[in-house]
Short mmCIF file of C-alpha atoms in Angstrom, two decimals:
data_model
loop_
_atom_site.label_atom_id
_atom_site.label_comp_id
_atom_site.label_asym_id
_atom_site.label_seq_id
_atom_site.Cartn_x
_atom_site.Cartn_y
_atom_site.Cartn_z
CA MET T 1 115.65 113.54 74.01
CA ILE T 2 113.98 110.26 73.09
CA LYS T 3 115.89 106.96 73.05
CA ILE T 4 114.39 103.75 71.69
CA GLY T 5 116.69 101.03 72.95
CA ASN T 6 120.12 102.60 72.45
CA SER T 7 119.19 104.79 69.51
CA ILE T 8 118.41 108.48 69.69
CA ILE T 9 115.29 109.21 67.75
CA ASP T 10 115.23 111.64 64.84
CA GLY T 11 112.67 114.26 65.76
CA ASN T 12 111.42 115.16 62.34
CA SER T 13 110.55 111.64 61.23
CA LEU T 14 108.65 111.05 64.43
CA ALA T 15 106.76 114.32 64.53
CA ASN T 16 105.75 113.90 60.94
CA LYS T 17 103.72 110.80 61.83
CA TYR T 18 101.18 113.01 63.62
CA PRO T 19 99.27 116.03 62.41
CA GLN T 20 100.82 119.35 63.31
CA ASN T 21 99.32 120.82 66.50
CA SER T 22 97.93 117.40 67.52
CA ILE T 23 98.36 116.34 71.17
CA GLU T 24 100.79 113.68 70.05
CA ALA T 25 102.99 116.11 68.08
CA LYS T 26 103.04 118.49 71.02
CA ILE T 27 104.09 115.73 73.37
CA ILE T 28 106.79 114.59 70.98
CA ASN T 29 108.16 118.10 70.77
CA ILE T 30 108.34 118.43 74.54
CA LEU T 31 110.14 115.08 74.83
CA LEU T 32 112.58 115.91 72.00
CA SER T 33 113.48 119.28 73.39
CA SER T 34 113.85 118.14 76.99
CA SER T 35 117.22 117.72 78.76
CA GLU T 36 115.73 114.56 80.20
CA ILE T 37 116.30 111.28 78.32
CA TYR T 38 112.96 109.53 77.75
CA ARG T 39 113.65 105.82 77.22
CA TYR T 40 111.39 103.35 75.48
CA ASP T 41 111.90 99.73 74.61
CA SER T 42 110.28 100.10 71.25
CA MET T 43 108.55 102.60 68.98
CA ASN T 44 105.27 100.82 69.82
CA GLN T 45 105.77 101.64 73.45
CA LEU T 46 106.18 105.31 72.71
CA ALA T 47 103.25 105.26 70.33
CA PHE T 48 101.09 103.66 72.99
CA GLU T 49 101.96 106.35 75.60
CA LEU T 50 101.08 109.08 73.02
CA LYS T 51 97.79 107.30 72.30
CA LEU T 52 96.89 106.88 75.97
CA ARG T 53 97.85 110.45 76.83
CA LYS T 54 95.62 111.72 74.04
CA SER T 55 92.85 109.44 75.22
CA ILE T 56 93.17 110.81 78.78
CA VAL T 57 92.86 114.36 77.50
CA ASN T 58 89.80 113.41 75.42
CA ALA T 59 88.16 111.48 78.33
CA ALA T 60 88.72 114.49 80.61
CA LYS T 61 87.16 116.88 78.10
CA GLU T 62 84.27 114.52 77.60
CA LEU T 63 83.67 114.24 81.33
CA ASN T 64 83.66 117.97 81.56
CA ARG T 65 80.89 118.10 78.96
CA SER T 66 78.88 115.45 80.78
CA ARG T 67 76.30 115.98 83.51
CA LEU T 68 78.36 114.26 86.25
CA ALA T 69 77.57 116.21 89.37
CA PHE T 70 80.02 117.34 92.00
CA LYS T 71 78.96 115.60 95.16
CA VAL T 72 80.86 115.02 98.42
CA PHE T 73 81.42 111.34 99.23
CA ARG T 74 78.61 111.34 101.77
CA LYS T 75 76.20 112.34 99.05
CA SER T 76 77.74 110.60 96.08
CA LYS T 77 75.49 108.80 93.67
CA ALA T 78 75.81 106.17 90.92
CA ASN T 79 73.61 104.26 88.51
CA ASP T 80 72.71 101.13 90.49
CA ASP T 81 72.28 99.11 87.30
CA TYR T 82 76.07 99.01 87.16
CA TRP T 83 77.49 100.01 90.55
CA VAL T 84 76.91 99.42 94.23
CA ARG T 85 77.37 102.65 96.18
CA THR T 86 79.39 101.65 99.25
CA ARG T 87 78.93 103.05 102.73
CA GLU T 88 82.00 105.26 102.36
CA GLY T 89 80.64 106.76 99.16
CA GLY T 90 82.59 104.75 96.58
CA PHE T 91 81.27 102.89 93.58
CA LEU T 92 81.88 99.16 93.47
CA LEU T 93 81.34 97.30 90.24
CA LYS T 94 78.16 95.25 90.45
CA ASN T 95 78.40 91.44 90.14
CA GLY T 96 77.77 90.23 86.63
CA VAL T 97 78.36 93.61 84.99
CA LYS T 98 81.07 94.12 82.39
CA PRO T 99 83.62 96.65 83.72
CA SER T 100 83.82 98.32 80.31
CA ASP T 101 80.01 98.83 80.20
CA ALA T 102 79.99 100.21 83.71
CA ILE T 103 82.72 102.76 82.89
CA LYS T 104 80.97 103.77 79.66
CA ASP T 105 77.70 104.22 81.54
CA ILE T 106 79.19 106.98 83.71
CA TYR T 107 79.53 108.99 80.48
CA ILE T 108 76.28 107.81 78.88
CA ASN T 109 74.01 108.27 81.94
CA SER T 110 76.18 110.93 83.57
CA SER T 111 73.25 112.64 85.32
CA LYS T 112 72.86 109.51 87.47
CA TYR T 113 76.34 110.02 88.89
CA GLY T 114 77.93 112.42 91.33
CA THR T 115 81.25 112.37 93.14
CA GLU T 116 84.37 114.37 94.16
CA CYS T 117 87.29 115.37 91.98
CA SER T 118 89.61 112.54 92.98
CA THR T 119 87.21 109.78 91.96
CA ALA T 120 86.40 111.73 88.78
CA LYS T 121 90.08 111.56 87.89
CA VAL T 122 90.15 107.83 88.32
CA ILE T 123 87.07 107.55 86.13
CA VAL T 124 88.94 109.45 83.39
CA TYR T 125 91.84 106.99 83.51
CA TYR T 126 89.47 104.05 83.09
CA LYS T 127 87.54 105.70 80.35
CA ALA T 128 90.73 106.58 78.50
CA LEU T 129 91.64 102.92 78.60
CA VAL T 130 88.19 101.70 77.63
CA ASP T 131 88.47 103.83 74.53
CA ILE T 132 91.76 102.40 73.32
CA LEU T 133 92.02 98.85 74.62
CA PRO T 134 90.13 95.94 73.10
CA GLU T 135 87.05 95.31 75.27
CA GLU T 136 88.17 91.79 76.21
CA LEU T 137 91.56 93.03 77.36
CA PHE T 138 90.08 95.86 79.41
CA ASN T 139 87.74 93.56 81.18
CA ARG T 140 90.51 91.10 81.83
CA LEU T 141 92.86 93.78 83.24
CA PHE T 142 90.20 95.50 85.36
CA PRO T 143 87.72 92.85 86.51
CA ASP T 144 86.89 94.34 89.89
CA ILE T 145 86.83 98.13 89.70
CA TYR T 146 86.22 100.10 92.94
CA LEU T 147 85.96 103.87 92.47
CA MET T 148 86.81 105.71 95.71
CA ASN T 149 89.27 108.58 95.53
CA TRP T 150 92.85 107.28 95.16
CA GLN T 151 92.20 104.15 97.20
CA HIS T 152 91.62 100.68 95.84
CA LEU T 153 93.27 101.40 92.48
CA ASN T 154 93.70 98.39 90.24
CA ARG T 155 97.37 97.45 90.11
CA ASN T 156 97.28 97.26 86.34
CA LEU T 157 96.73 101.00 86.21
CA GLY T 158 100.07 101.39 87.97
CA ILE T 159 99.48 105.01 88.88
CA VAL T 160 102.50 106.63 90.48
CA ASP T 161 102.57 110.11 92.01
CA TYR T 162 106.07 111.39 91.00
CA PRO T 163 107.18 114.14 93.45
CA GLN T 164 108.85 116.03 90.61
CA VAL T 165 109.21 115.52 86.84
CA ALA T 166 111.39 117.18 84.21
CA ASP T 167 108.49 118.09 81.92
CA TYR T 168 104.76 118.27 82.34
CA LEU T 169 102.90 116.57 79.53
CA PRO T 170 99.24 116.53 78.42
CA GLY T 171 97.51 113.79 80.33
CA ASP T 172 99.59 114.30 83.50
CA GLY T 173 97.61 114.38 86.76
CA ARG T 174 98.31 117.52 88.77
CA TYR T 175 97.15 118.60 92.17
CA PHE T 176 96.31 122.06 93.44
CA LYS T 177 96.57 122.25 97.23
CA ASN T 178 94.47 124.61 99.30
CA PRO T 179 96.10 124.57 102.77
CA ASP T 180 93.77 127.10 104.37
CA VAL T 181 90.52 125.64 103.21
CA LYS T 182 87.38 126.43 105.16
CA PRO T 183 86.98 123.55 107.63
CA THR T 184 83.35 123.18 106.75
CA ASN T 185 84.26 122.48 103.11
CA PRO T 186 86.93 119.80 103.30
CA GLU T 187 86.15 118.77 99.73
CA TRP T 188 87.95 121.96 98.66
CA GLN T 189 91.18 121.14 100.41
CA GLY T 190 92.59 120.66 96.95
CA GLU T 191 91.66 120.09 93.34
CA ASN T 192 92.69 116.99 91.32
CA THR T 193 93.20 117.93 87.71
CA PHE T 194 94.55 116.78 84.42
CA TYR T 195 96.89 118.92 82.47
CA LEU T 196 95.30 119.10 79.03
CA ASP T 197 97.16 121.45 76.70
CA ASN T 198 97.90 125.15 76.15
CA GLY T 199 98.10 125.85 79.90
CA LEU T 200 94.62 124.47 80.57
CA TYR T 201 93.60 121.99 83.24
CA TYR T 202 90.46 120.00 83.87
CA GLY T 203 89.23 119.56 87.43
CA HIS T 204 85.80 118.13 88.29
CA GLY T 205 83.76 120.79 90.00
CA ILE T 206 85.72 123.64 88.49
CA GLY T 207 85.86 122.75 84.80
CA ILE T 208 88.50 123.43 82.13
CA THR T 209 90.54 126.51 82.89
CA SER T 210 94.01 127.93 83.64
CA ALA T 211 96.08 127.24 86.73
CA ASP T 212 95.48 130.86 87.92
CA LYS T 213 91.72 130.43 87.66
CA ILE T 214 91.82 127.20 89.60
CA ILE T 215 93.87 128.81 92.31
CA GLU T 216 91.42 131.74 92.30
CA ALA T 217 88.47 129.30 92.69
CA LEU T 218 90.20 127.46 95.55
CA ASN T 219 91.08 130.72 97.30
CA LYS T 220 87.40 131.56 97.47
CA LYS T 221 86.99 128.44 99.60
CA ARG T 222 89.54 129.49 102.15
CA ILE T 223 88.89 130.19 105.80
CA ARG T 224 87.93 133.78 106.40
CA GLY T 225 90.88 136.18 106.73
CA SER T 226 93.41 133.71 105.29
CA ASN T 227 96.14 135.06 103.04
CA VAL T 228 97.71 131.69 102.37
CA SER T 229 97.03 130.99 98.69
CA ALA T 230 96.27 127.68 97.10
CA TYR T 231 99.04 126.46 94.85
CA LEU T 232 99.98 123.88 92.23
CA LEU T 233 102.15 121.05 93.50
CA LYS T 234 105.21 120.00 91.52
CA SER T 235 104.17 116.35 91.54
CA ALA T 236 102.61 114.56 88.57
CA LYS T 237 100.55 111.37 88.47
CA ARG T 238 101.14 109.02 85.62
CA PRO T 239 99.83 105.50 84.91
CA ASN T 240 102.32 102.84 84.08
CA PHE T 241 102.37 103.45 80.39
CA LYS T 242 105.00 100.81 79.66
CA HIS T 243 103.18 98.06 81.54
CA LEU T 244 99.83 98.91 79.85
CA SER T 245 101.61 99.08 76.49
CA ASN T 246 103.07 95.61 77.00
CA MET T 247 99.63 94.28 77.94
CA TYR T 248 98.15 95.93 74.81
CA TYR T 249 100.73 94.60 72.35
CA ASN T 250 100.89 91.17 73.92
CA ALA T 251 97.12 90.87 73.55
CA SER T 252 97.37 92.04 69.93
CA VAL T 253 99.92 89.32 69.17
CA GLN T 254 97.84 86.53 70.72
CA MET R 1 89.69 103.72 127.33
CA SER R 2 88.67 102.26 130.60
CA LEU R 3 85.21 101.95 131.89
CA ASN R 4 86.04 104.38 134.68
CA TRP R 5 87.02 107.00 132.11
CA ARG R 6 83.63 106.58 130.55
CA TYR R 7 81.90 106.92 133.88
CA ASN R 8 83.85 109.95 134.90
CA LYS R 9 83.10 111.79 131.67
CA LEU R 10 79.49 110.70 131.61
CA TYR R 11 79.61 109.51 128.03
CA TYR R 12 77.48 106.45 127.94
CA SER R 13 76.69 103.84 125.37
CA LYS R 14 73.83 101.40 125.89
CA GLU R 15 76.24 98.65 127.02
CA VAL R 16 77.87 100.86 129.54
CA LEU R 17 74.54 102.10 130.78
CA PHE R 18 73.29 98.65 131.63
CA ALA R 19 76.48 97.66 133.48
CA MET R 20 76.54 100.89 135.49
CA PRO R 21 76.21 101.18 139.26
CA LEU R 22 72.87 102.78 140.32
CA LYS R 23 74.59 105.82 141.84
CA LEU R 24 76.07 106.83 138.48
CA PHE R 25 72.97 105.88 136.54
CA ARG R 26 71.05 108.53 138.46
CA LYS R 27 73.31 111.25 137.13
CA ILE R 28 72.43 110.62 133.53
CA ASP R 29 69.87 112.97 132.00
CA GLU R 30 66.43 111.44 131.78
CA LEU R 31 66.18 112.04 128.09
CA ASP R 32 69.39 110.12 127.48
CA LYS R 33 68.08 107.28 129.62
CA ILE R 34 64.94 107.11 127.49
CA ARG R 35 66.92 107.19 124.24
CA LEU R 36 69.33 104.51 125.36
CA LYS R 37 66.73 102.22 126.78
CA LYS R 38 63.78 102.73 124.40
CA GLY R 39 65.20 104.21 121.21
CA ASN R 40 65.03 107.38 119.14
CA ASN R 41 61.35 107.44 118.38
CA GLU R 42 60.43 107.09 121.99
CA ILE R 43 62.61 110.02 123.11
CA LYS R 44 60.89 112.24 120.51
CA ALA R 45 57.45 111.13 121.63
CA VAL R 46 58.26 111.63 125.32
CA PHE R 47 59.77 115.07 124.71
CA ASN R 48 56.81 116.20 122.54
CA SER R 49 54.41 115.02 125.22
CA LEU R 50 56.38 116.89 127.87
CA VAL R 51 56.29 120.05 125.80
CA LYS R 52 52.45 119.86 125.76
CA ASN R 53 51.95 118.90 129.39
CA ASN R 54 54.91 120.12 131.32
CA ALA R 55 56.97 122.60 129.32
CA GLU R 56 59.03 123.61 132.33
CA LYS R 57 60.28 120.05 132.82
CA ALA R 58 60.93 119.68 129.06
CA ILE R 59 63.21 122.72 129.16
CA LYS R 60 64.91 121.57 132.33
CA LEU R 61 65.67 118.12 130.86
CA ILE R 62 66.95 119.37 127.53
CA ASN R 63 69.12 121.99 129.15
CA ASP R 64 70.56 119.51 131.65
CA LYS R 65 74.33 119.78 131.83
CA ASN R 66 74.66 116.02 131.46
CA LEU R 67 72.59 115.75 128.29
CA GLN R 68 74.42 113.97 125.50
CA PHE R 69 74.54 115.58 122.01
CA THR R 70 72.82 112.55 120.41
CA SER R 71 69.57 113.35 122.29
CA LEU R 72 69.65 116.96 121.21
CA PHE R 73 70.35 115.91 117.61
CA ILE R 74 67.28 113.71 117.61
CA ILE R 75 64.91 116.08 119.41
CA GLY R 76 66.25 119.51 118.57
CA PRO R 77 65.43 120.02 114.85
CA GLY R 78 61.84 118.96 115.55
CA ILE R 79 61.21 121.60 118.21
CA LYS R 80 58.80 124.19 116.81
CA ASP R 81 57.43 125.69 120.03
CA LYS R 82 58.89 129.18 120.28
CA SER R 83 58.80 129.26 124.06
CA ILE R 84 60.94 126.10 124.14
CA LEU R 85 63.33 127.39 121.53
CA ASP R 86 63.73 130.72 123.36
CA ASN R 87 64.49 128.99 126.59
CA LEU R 88 67.16 126.66 125.28
CA ASN R 89 70.50 127.26 126.87
CA GLN R 90 73.44 128.63 124.85
CA ARG R 91 74.91 125.16 124.37
CA ASN R 92 71.76 123.86 122.75
CA LYS R 93 71.10 126.98 120.67
CA CYS R 94 74.65 126.97 119.35
CA SER R 95 74.52 123.19 118.68
CA LEU R 96 71.30 123.55 116.64
CA GLU R 97 73.01 126.13 114.49
CA VAL R 98 75.91 123.75 113.96
CA ILE R 99 73.45 121.00 112.96
CA LYS R 100 71.79 123.36 110.48
CA GLY R 101 75.16 124.45 109.08
CA VAL R 102 74.77 128.12 110.04
CA PRO R 103 78.06 130.03 109.59
CA PHE R 104 80.06 130.15 112.79
CA ASP R 105 79.61 133.84 113.64
CA THR R 106 76.80 134.12 116.13
CA TYR R 107 78.74 133.05 119.22
CA SER R 108 82.18 133.69 120.67
CA ARG R 109 85.18 131.59 119.76
CA GLN R 110 85.20 130.08 123.27
CA GLU R 111 81.51 129.26 123.12
CA TYR R 112 81.90 127.45 119.81
CA TYR R 113 84.88 125.58 121.19
CA SER R 114 82.92 124.31 124.26
CA VAL R 115 80.02 123.29 122.09
CA LEU R 116 82.07 121.46 119.53
CA LYS R 117 83.88 119.58 122.28
CA TRP R 118 80.54 118.68 123.75
CA ILE R 119 79.20 117.52 120.36
CA LEU R 120 82.22 115.36 119.72
CA GLU R 121 82.81 113.94 123.18
CA THR R 122 79.22 113.12 124.06
CA GLY R 123 78.15 112.26 120.55
CA TYR R 124 80.90 110.02 119.15
CA ARG R 125 79.57 106.84 120.69
CA GLU R 126 76.51 106.99 118.45
CA ASP R 127 78.61 107.60 115.31
CA GLY R 128 76.83 105.93 112.45
CA LEU R 129 73.36 107.06 113.54
CA ASN R 130 72.81 108.53 110.09
CA GLU R 131 74.68 110.51 107.41
CA GLU R 132 73.67 113.94 108.79
CA TYR R 133 74.69 113.03 112.29
CA ASP R 134 78.07 111.71 111.17
CA GLU R 135 78.60 114.81 109.10
CA VAL R 136 78.06 117.00 112.20
CA LEU R 137 80.61 114.93 114.10
CA ASP R 138 83.07 115.31 111.22
CA THR R 139 82.56 119.09 111.17
CA ALA R 140 83.14 119.33 114.88
CA ALA R 141 86.25 117.20 114.60
CA ILE R 142 87.67 119.21 111.68
CA ILE R 143 87.09 122.57 113.33
CA LEU R 144 88.51 121.46 116.66
CA SER R 145 91.56 120.21 114.92
CA LYS R 146 92.10 122.76 112.19
CA VAL R 147 90.91 125.98 113.88
CA TYR R 148 91.46 125.26 117.60
CA LYS R 149 94.46 122.94 117.16
CA ASP R 150 92.87 120.89 119.91
CA ASN R 151 95.05 117.81 120.49
CA GLN R 152 92.86 116.65 123.34
CA SER R 153 90.08 115.67 120.93
CA LEU R 154 92.39 113.43 118.92
CA PRO R 155 91.90 110.22 120.90
CA VAL R 156 88.15 110.48 120.29
CA ILE R 157 88.68 111.23 116.58
CA GLU R 158 91.10 108.29 116.35
CA GLU R 159 88.58 106.02 117.98
CA MET R 160 85.93 107.05 115.39
CA ILE R 161 88.33 106.58 112.50
CA PHE R 162 89.19 103.04 113.45
CA SER R 163 85.63 102.13 114.31
CA ARG R 164 84.39 103.42 110.96
CA TYR R 165 87.19 101.64 109.10
CA ARG R 166 86.15 98.36 110.61
CA GLN R 167 82.61 99.02 109.27
CA GLY R 168 83.65 100.30 105.86
CA ALA R 169 82.25 103.77 106.59
CA PHE R 170 83.59 107.15 105.38
CA ILE R 171 86.80 108.10 107.22
CA TYR R 172 88.72 110.59 105.04
CA ASP R 173 87.54 113.88 106.52
CA LEU R 174 88.24 112.55 110.03
CA VAL R 175 91.64 111.29 108.95
CA TRP R 176 92.45 114.73 107.60
CA ALA R 177 91.25 116.36 110.86
CA PHE R 178 93.33 113.94 112.90
CA PHE R 179 96.60 114.49 111.11
CA GLU R 180 96.20 118.25 110.89
CA ALA R 181 96.69 118.39 114.66
CA ALA R 182 98.57 115.17 115.35
CA ASN R 183 101.84 115.19 117.20
CA TRP R 184 104.34 112.59 118.28
CA GLU R 185 102.25 111.23 121.13
CA ASP R 186 99.39 110.62 118.68
CA LEU R 187 101.73 108.62 116.40
CA ILE R 188 102.76 106.50 119.40
CA ARG R 189 99.09 105.76 120.02
CA LEU R 190 98.66 104.78 116.37
CA ALA R 191 101.67 102.48 116.67
CA LYS R 192 99.96 100.74 119.54
CA ARG R 193 97.17 99.75 117.14
CA LEU R 194 99.70 97.71 115.20
CA ARG R 195 99.36 94.95 117.76
CA SER R 196 95.59 95.12 117.86
CA SER R 197 93.83 91.73 117.64
CA ASP R 198 91.64 93.21 114.93
CA PRO R 199 93.38 92.90 111.49
CA LYS R 200 91.53 96.00 110.20
CA ASP R 201 93.07 98.08 112.97
CA ASN R 202 96.48 96.71 112.11
CA GLU R 203 95.95 97.37 108.46
CA LEU R 204 94.91 100.98 108.93
CA ALA R 205 97.64 101.73 111.40
CA ARG R 206 100.18 100.42 108.90
CA LYS R 207 98.79 102.75 106.21
CA PHE R 208 98.98 105.76 108.54
CA LEU R 209 102.57 104.86 109.70
CA ASN R 210 103.89 103.98 106.21
CA PHE R 211 106.69 106.54 106.73
CA ILE R 212 108.37 104.19 109.26
CA PRO R 213 110.97 102.32 107.20
CA CYS R 214 111.02 99.16 109.38
CA LEU R 215 107.29 98.60 109.15
CA ASP R 216 107.01 95.32 107.31
CA ILE R 217 103.75 93.39 106.82
CA ASN R 218 105.66 90.15 106.99
CA LYS R 219 106.67 90.80 110.56
CA SER R 220 104.39 89.81 113.41
CA PRO R 221 102.12 92.56 114.84
CA GLU R 222 104.24 92.63 117.98
CA MET R 223 107.45 93.05 115.97
CA GLN R 224 105.82 95.81 113.87
CA TYR R 225 104.80 97.59 117.06
CA ARG R 226 108.22 97.35 118.65
CA CYS R 227 110.17 98.51 115.67
CA SER R 228 107.75 101.41 115.16
CA ILE R 229 107.99 102.56 118.73
CA LYS R 230 111.79 102.32 118.59
CA TRP R 231 111.94 104.31 115.28
CA LEU R 232 109.50 106.91 116.52
CA LYS R 233 111.55 107.48 119.68
CA GLU R 234 114.75 107.77 117.71
CA ASN R 235 113.32 110.23 115.23
CA ARG R 236 111.04 112.19 117.52
CA SER R 237 112.70 115.57 117.03
CA LEU R 238 113.18 115.09 113.26
CA LEU R 239 109.63 114.40 112.22
CA PHE R 240 107.50 116.89 110.34
CA TYR R 241 103.96 116.80 108.95
CA THR R 242 103.87 116.75 105.13
CA GLY R 243 100.19 117.59 104.69
CA GLU R 244 99.64 114.71 102.21
CA THR R 245 96.05 113.42 102.21
CA ASN R 246 93.97 110.66 100.62
CA LEU R 247 92.31 113.21 98.44
CA GLN R 248 95.64 114.15 97.02
CA THR R 249 97.49 110.96 96.38
CA CYS R 250 97.32 107.13 96.36
CA ASP R 251 99.49 106.32 99.32
CA PRO R 252 99.92 109.50 101.37
CA VAL R 253 103.12 109.76 103.42
CA ARG R 254 101.93 111.95 106.20
CA PHE R 255 105.12 112.37 108.18
CA ALA R 256 108.72 112.52 107.10
CA VAL R 257 112.18 112.93 108.58
CA SER R 258 113.65 116.36 108.14
CA GLU R 259 116.98 115.94 106.40
CA LYS R 260 117.96 119.41 107.46
CA LYS R 261 117.42 118.73 111.17
CA LYS R 262 119.07 115.33 110.71
CA GLY R 263 122.15 117.00 109.29
CA GLY R 264 122.22 119.43 112.20
CA ARG R 265 122.02 116.62 114.74
CA LYS R 266 125.10 114.79 113.45
#
């Protein structure tokens, strides 16, 4: 169920705003048929979440098509026109570079970059925002990006890892854990993914595929003789859609 | 760690070496002395010269029981002479395989264990030598922790984590290795870091111990330490490892209180 303020939203009128089978329409259907009450302050706030979720899915698919390499942090690489590769293997925005240009460059000159799946996911969040926010706003919200797994996240992203959610939606971050990973391949101790649509996930290093296939890929990286399978955690990562929406609409008003 | 501990274990850094009594200094392998006094290039040159002029002595020195891993790491991969390679002891042959990343199936479980301990305990003082070296140390730490469940290596791993954090170097594989085998005593040791004079130590210890409810950045380091120790003592039997890591989530909560056990205790 969706509530805007105190009003329950009529499903048909909302779904009709988006093409049938679009990501937005599918998300709306999940929200409407859920036993959970999804509350928004305004229709704009809901529309922004739909837009950003779609943008996350698109940015994930686009990264999958790119030539971004899978590299462990020790061997990570970045285009030094835009980023400083730090000693721990992260990418720190170079002085004097526009954050929006630096994020776009990861997609434009993707072969100059290589990192692990957690950083790739953070890149997707930023790219999704670059694609929908006015450039000036993006650069104001994220002036000092540091890409290094889940550390150093900009507070305006507001990413929260919810231990359990009522419904999984396209654009949700999901984690596959591999408890018996081969100790010599710690990078495969889990796979950070985005749930896209139709039971498909994107994880950097594995690609776009089903949960079963991701588990199968991770199981191949287990310690010899192990029969403890990798599995999908119940948790879901979500940015602070409402905060970002407020930033977006406040900037539009100004 | 006290200076005596360092002497007893024969793990020397350059600083310790120069402050060392002559009697102990004599026990250090000659190759290590050359490396610590004159540097990495010199040890290679000296060893290569020995191989040409006195192969027997070269073998004796490199197989010395007191040799530190760092010296083998620097010299070993460059050894091409078959007679030297054939005469390396098991420790060195096995270590060279670890350096090369050969799968762990040539030697016995116990042999690997001894070698990994040797690599970590005699090699950790030179952590930061280069990426390859650090990677070997990380591998040794992870296998000791994950496969051998070796708690005794944890103080060394902890030392490396905090040292790297101060320098902004890569810590996450070591952190994972540490917590995979950590127990209550290791958490107590982490809590002691809360009152470190180095703010980076304090910061990292707080991140690791974020499951302790009373831990408040606004409190003094001493108060943070005291409340953590008290809480850890009170909840000792209730704590369990969650398995959360930095790869998985933004702010991993590595230990939690078991509500089930808590209920049973009431």
